[in-house]
Amino acid sequence: MEKGIAVGKREGMTEGIRNVLHDLLQNRFSTLPQDMYISIANMTDANALRMLTREVYRWIRLRRFRPF
């Protein structure tokens, strides 16, 4: 039971980070290509998603943000 709760918490955290990343990207670029939404939706590594949220504003100055 505790293992299931831990998995659920981890999945919830990952989904929350995905939502933040979507919001940041939409705020920065307005509309996003469908392939970007799909790529983010398929990501399961919370640490990678967190890294991408930190990079959103840095990459825009150098080139279009497309790490996928």
Short mmCIF file of N, CA, C and O in Angstrom, two decimals:
data_model
loop_
_atom_site.label_atom_id
_atom_site.label_comp_id
_atom_site.label_asym_id
_atom_site.label_seq_id
_atom_site.Cartn_x
_atom_site.Cartn_y
_atom_site.Cartn_z
N MET A 1 0.82 -1.20 0.00
CA MET A 1 0.00 0.00 0.00
C MET A 1 0.87 1.26 0.00
O MET A 1 0.61 2.17 -0.76
N GLU A 2 1.89 1.29 0.87
CA GLU A 2 2.76 2.47 0.93
C GLU A 2 3.51 2.67 -0.38
O GLU A 2 3.75 3.80 -0.79
N LYS A 3 3.88 1.57 -1.01
CA LYS A 3 4.58 1.66 -2.29
C LYS A 3 3.67 2.31 -3.33
O LYS A 3 4.10 3.15 -4.12
N GLY A 4 2.40 1.93 -3.33
CA GLY A 4 1.44 2.52 -4.26
C GLY A 4 1.25 4.01 -4.02
O GLY A 4 1.13 4.79 -4.95
N ILE A 5 1.23 4.39 -2.76
CA ILE A 5 1.11 5.81 -2.42
C ILE A 5 2.33 6.58 -2.91
O ILE A 5 2.20 7.67 -3.48
N ALA A 6 3.51 6.01 -2.72
CA ALA A 6 4.74 6.67 -3.16
C ALA A 6 4.75 6.83 -4.68
O ALA A 6 5.14 7.88 -5.20
N VAL A 7 4.30 5.80 -5.39
CA VAL A 7 4.24 5.88 -6.85
C VAL A 7 3.25 6.96 -7.27
O VAL A 7 3.53 7.77 -8.16
N GLY A 8 2.11 7.01 -6.61
CA GLY A 8 1.11 8.03 -6.92
C GLY A 8 1.62 9.43 -6.68
O GLY A 8 1.39 10.34 -7.48
N LYS A 9 2.34 9.63 -5.58
CA LYS A 9 2.92 10.94 -5.29
C LYS A 9 3.93 11.33 -6.36
O LYS A 9 3.95 12.47 -6.82
N ARG A 10 4.78 10.38 -6.75
CA ARG A 10 5.79 10.66 -7.76
C ARG A 10 5.15 11.01 -9.10
O ARG A 10 5.56 11.96 -9.77
N GLU A 11 4.12 10.26 -9.47
CA GLU A 11 3.41 10.56 -10.72
C GLU A 11 2.72 11.92 -10.66
O GLU A 11 2.72 12.67 -11.64
N GLY A 12 2.14 12.24 -9.51
CA GLY A 12 1.50 13.54 -9.34
C GLY A 12 2.49 14.68 -9.44
O GLY A 12 2.20 15.71 -10.06
N MET A 13 3.66 14.50 -8.85
CA MET A 13 4.69 15.52 -8.92
C MET A 13 5.16 15.71 -10.36
O MET A 13 5.31 16.84 -10.83
N THR A 14 5.36 14.61 -11.06
CA THR A 14 5.80 14.67 -12.45
C THR A 14 4.76 15.39 -13.30
O THR A 14 5.10 16.25 -14.12
N GLU A 15 3.49 15.08 -13.09
CA GLU A 15 2.42 15.75 -13.85
C GLU A 15 2.39 17.24 -13.53
O GLU A 15 2.20 18.06 -14.43
N GLY A 16 2.60 17.60 -12.28
CA GLY A 16 2.64 19.01 -11.91
C GLY A 16 3.78 19.76 -12.59
O GLY A 16 3.60 20.89 -13.06
N ILE A 17 4.94 19.13 -12.66
CA ILE A 17 6.08 19.76 -13.33
C ILE A 17 5.80 19.89 -14.82
O ILE A 17 6.14 20.90 -15.44
N ARG A 18 5.17 18.88 -15.42
CA ARG A 18 4.78 18.97 -16.84
C ARG A 18 3.87 20.18 -17.06
O ARG A 18 4.03 20.92 -18.04
N ASN A 19 2.91 20.36 -16.16
CA ASN A 19 1.99 21.49 -16.30
C ASN A 19 2.72 22.82 -16.20
O ASN A 19 2.44 23.75 -16.96
N VAL A 20 3.66 22.92 -15.27
CA VAL A 20 4.45 24.15 -15.13
C VAL A 20 5.26 24.39 -16.40
O VAL A 20 5.32 25.51 -16.92
N LEU A 21 5.88 23.35 -16.92
CA LEU A 21 6.67 23.50 -18.15
C LEU A 21 5.79 23.95 -19.31
O LEU A 21 6.17 24.87 -20.06
N HIS A 22 4.61 23.35 -19.46
CA HIS A 22 3.69 23.80 -20.50
C HIS A 22 3.35 25.28 -20.33
O HIS A 22 3.38 26.05 -21.29
N ASP A 23 3.03 25.67 -19.10
CA ASP A 23 2.68 27.07 -18.84
C ASP A 23 3.83 28.01 -19.18
O ASP A 23 3.62 29.06 -19.80
N LEU A 24 5.04 27.67 -18.76
CA LEU A 24 6.19 28.52 -19.05
C LEU A 24 6.43 28.65 -20.55
O LEU A 24 6.69 29.74 -21.07
N LEU A 25 6.34 27.53 -21.25
CA LEU A 25 6.57 27.56 -22.69
C LEU A 25 5.48 28.35 -23.40
O LEU A 25 5.77 29.13 -24.31
N GLN A 26 4.23 28.17 -23.00
CA GLN A 26 3.15 28.92 -23.61
C GLN A 26 3.30 30.41 -23.33
O GLN A 26 3.06 31.24 -24.20
N ASN A 27 3.69 30.75 -22.13
CA ASN A 27 3.89 32.14 -21.78
C ASN A 27 5.00 32.77 -22.61
O ASN A 27 4.89 33.91 -23.04
N ARG A 28 6.03 32.01 -22.87
CA ARG A 28 7.19 32.52 -23.60
C ARG A 28 6.98 32.52 -25.11
O ARG A 28 7.41 33.45 -25.79
N PHE A 29 6.35 31.49 -25.65
CA PHE A 29 6.24 31.33 -27.10
C PHE A 29 4.83 31.49 -27.64
O PHE A 29 4.64 31.36 -28.84
N SER A 30 3.86 31.70 -26.80
CA SER A 30 2.44 31.74 -27.18
C SER A 30 1.95 30.36 -27.56
O SER A 30 1.70 29.56 -26.69
N THR A 31 1.84 30.06 -28.83
CA THR A 31 1.36 28.74 -29.22
C THR A 31 2.53 27.78 -29.35
O THR A 31 3.63 28.17 -29.73
N LEU A 32 2.27 26.53 -29.02
CA LEU A 32 3.30 25.50 -29.09
C LEU A 32 2.91 24.43 -30.09
O LEU A 32 1.74 24.09 -30.21
N PRO A 33 3.88 23.89 -30.81
CA PRO A 33 3.60 22.81 -31.75
C PRO A 33 3.10 21.57 -31.00
O PRO A 33 3.49 21.31 -29.86
N GLN A 34 2.23 20.83 -31.65
CA GLN A 34 1.66 19.62 -31.04
C GLN A 34 2.75 18.62 -30.66
O GLN A 34 2.64 17.97 -29.62
N ASP A 35 3.80 18.51 -31.47
CA ASP A 35 4.85 17.55 -31.14
C ASP A 35 5.54 17.89 -29.83
O ASP A 35 6.00 17.00 -29.11
N MET A 36 5.61 19.16 -29.48
CA MET A 36 6.20 19.55 -28.22
C MET A 36 5.31 19.12 -27.05
O MET A 36 5.80 18.61 -26.04
N TYR A 37 4.01 19.32 -27.19
CA TYR A 37 3.08 18.85 -26.16
C TYR A 37 3.22 17.34 -25.95
O TYR A 37 3.27 16.86 -24.82
N ILE A 38 3.27 16.61 -27.04
CA ILE A 38 3.38 15.16 -26.96
C ILE A 38 4.69 14.74 -26.31
O ILE A 38 4.72 13.85 -25.46
N SER A 39 5.78 15.39 -26.69
CA SER A 39 7.09 15.06 -26.10
C SER A 39 7.09 15.28 -24.60
O SER A 39 7.58 14.43 -23.83
N ILE A 40 6.55 16.40 -24.17
CA ILE A 40 6.49 16.68 -22.74
C ILE A 40 5.58 15.68 -22.03
O ILE A 40 5.92 15.17 -20.96
N ALA A 41 4.46 15.38 -22.62
CA ALA A 41 3.51 14.42 -22.02
C ALA A 41 4.12 13.04 -21.85
O ALA A 41 3.78 12.31 -20.92
N ASN A 42 5.05 12.68 -22.72
CA ASN A 42 5.68 11.36 -22.66
C ASN A 42 6.88 11.30 -21.72
O ASN A 42 7.38 10.22 -21.44
N MET A 43 7.32 12.44 -21.22
CA MET A 43 8.47 12.46 -20.32
C MET A 43 8.05 11.98 -18.93
O MET A 43 7.01 12.40 -18.42
N THR A 44 8.85 11.11 -18.34
CA THR A 44 8.54 10.58 -17.01
C THR A 44 9.61 10.91 -15.98
O THR A 44 9.42 10.64 -14.81
N ASP A 45 10.70 11.50 -16.40
CA ASP A 45 11.80 11.84 -15.50
C ASP A 45 11.57 13.24 -14.92
O ASP A 45 11.75 14.25 -15.60
N ALA A 46 11.17 13.28 -13.66
CA ALA A 46 10.87 14.56 -13.01
C ALA A 46 12.09 15.47 -12.99
O ALA A 46 11.96 16.69 -13.16
N ASN A 47 13.28 14.92 -12.80
CA ASN A 47 14.49 15.76 -12.78
C ASN A 47 14.74 16.40 -14.13
O ASN A 47 15.14 17.57 -14.21
N ALA A 48 14.54 15.66 -15.21
CA ALA A 48 14.71 16.23 -16.56
C ALA A 48 13.69 17.32 -16.81
O ALA A 48 14.01 18.37 -17.38
N LEU A 49 12.47 17.10 -16.39
CA LEU A 49 11.43 18.11 -16.56
C LEU A 49 11.76 19.37 -15.77
O LEU A 49 11.61 20.49 -16.27
N ARG A 50 12.25 19.20 -14.55
CA ARG A 50 12.64 20.35 -13.74
C ARG A 50 13.78 21.12 -14.39
O ARG A 50 13.79 22.36 -14.40
N MET A 51 14.74 20.41 -14.96
CA MET A 51 15.85 21.07 -15.64
C MET A 51 15.33 21.90 -16.82
O MET A 51 15.76 23.03 -17.02
N LEU A 52 14.38 21.34 -17.56
CA LEU A 52 13.82 22.08 -18.69
C LEU A 52 13.09 23.34 -18.24
O LEU A 52 13.17 24.37 -18.91
N THR A 53 12.39 23.28 -17.10
CA THR A 53 11.70 24.48 -16.62
C THR A 53 12.71 25.58 -16.29
O THR A 53 12.42 26.77 -16.49
N ARG A 54 13.88 25.19 -15.81
CA ARG A 54 14.91 26.20 -15.50
C ARG A 54 15.55 26.77 -16.76
O ARG A 54 16.09 27.87 -16.75
N GLU A 55 15.50 26.03 -17.86
CA GLU A 55 16.16 26.46 -19.09
C GLU A 55 15.27 27.31 -20.01
O GLU A 55 15.79 27.95 -20.92
N VAL A 56 13.99 27.31 -19.78
CA VAL A 56 13.06 27.98 -20.70
C VAL A 56 13.51 29.40 -21.04
O VAL A 56 13.59 29.76 -22.21
N TYR A 57 13.81 30.19 -20.05
CA TYR A 57 14.13 31.59 -20.32
C TYR A 57 15.55 31.81 -20.81
O TYR A 57 15.84 32.81 -21.45
N ARG A 58 16.43 30.89 -20.56
CA ARG A 58 17.80 31.02 -21.07
C ARG A 58 17.86 30.70 -22.56
O ARG A 58 18.55 31.36 -23.31
N TRP A 59 17.19 29.65 -22.98
CA TRP A 59 17.27 29.22 -24.38
C TRP A 59 16.64 30.20 -25.34
O TRP A 59 17.06 30.31 -26.47
N ILE A 60 15.65 30.91 -24.93
CA ILE A 60 14.95 31.81 -25.86
C ILE A 60 15.89 32.87 -26.41
O ILE A 60 15.74 33.30 -27.54
N ARG A 61 16.86 33.28 -25.67
CA ARG A 61 17.77 34.32 -26.14
C ARG A 61 18.76 33.79 -27.18
O ARG A 61 19.28 34.53 -27.97
N LEU A 62 19.01 32.50 -27.16
CA LEU A 62 19.98 31.92 -28.07
C LEU A 62 19.33 31.34 -29.32
O LEU A 62 19.87 31.45 -30.41
N ARG A 63 18.22 30.70 -29.16
CA ARG A 63 17.52 30.06 -30.27
C ARG A 63 16.17 29.59 -29.77
O ARG A 63 15.88 29.62 -28.60
N ARG A 64 15.36 29.13 -30.67
CA ARG A 64 14.03 28.62 -30.29
C ARG A 64 14.20 27.42 -29.34
O ARG A 64 14.99 26.54 -29.59
N PHE A 65 13.45 27.42 -28.30
CA PHE A 65 13.54 26.40 -27.27
C PHE A 65 12.91 25.10 -27.79
O PHE A 65 11.71 24.97 -27.88
N ARG A 66 13.75 24.14 -28.20
CA ARG A 66 13.27 22.84 -28.69
C ARG A 66 14.24 21.76 -28.26
O ARG A 66 15.03 21.28 -29.06
N PRO A 67 14.19 21.36 -27.01
CA PRO A 67 15.15 20.39 -26.51
C PRO A 67 14.78 18.94 -26.82
O PRO A 67 15.48 18.03 -26.42
N PHE A 68 13.68 18.72 -27.51
CA PHE A 68 13.18 17.36 -27.69
C PHE A 68 13.66 16.78 -28.99
O PHE A 68 13.75 17.34 -29.98
#
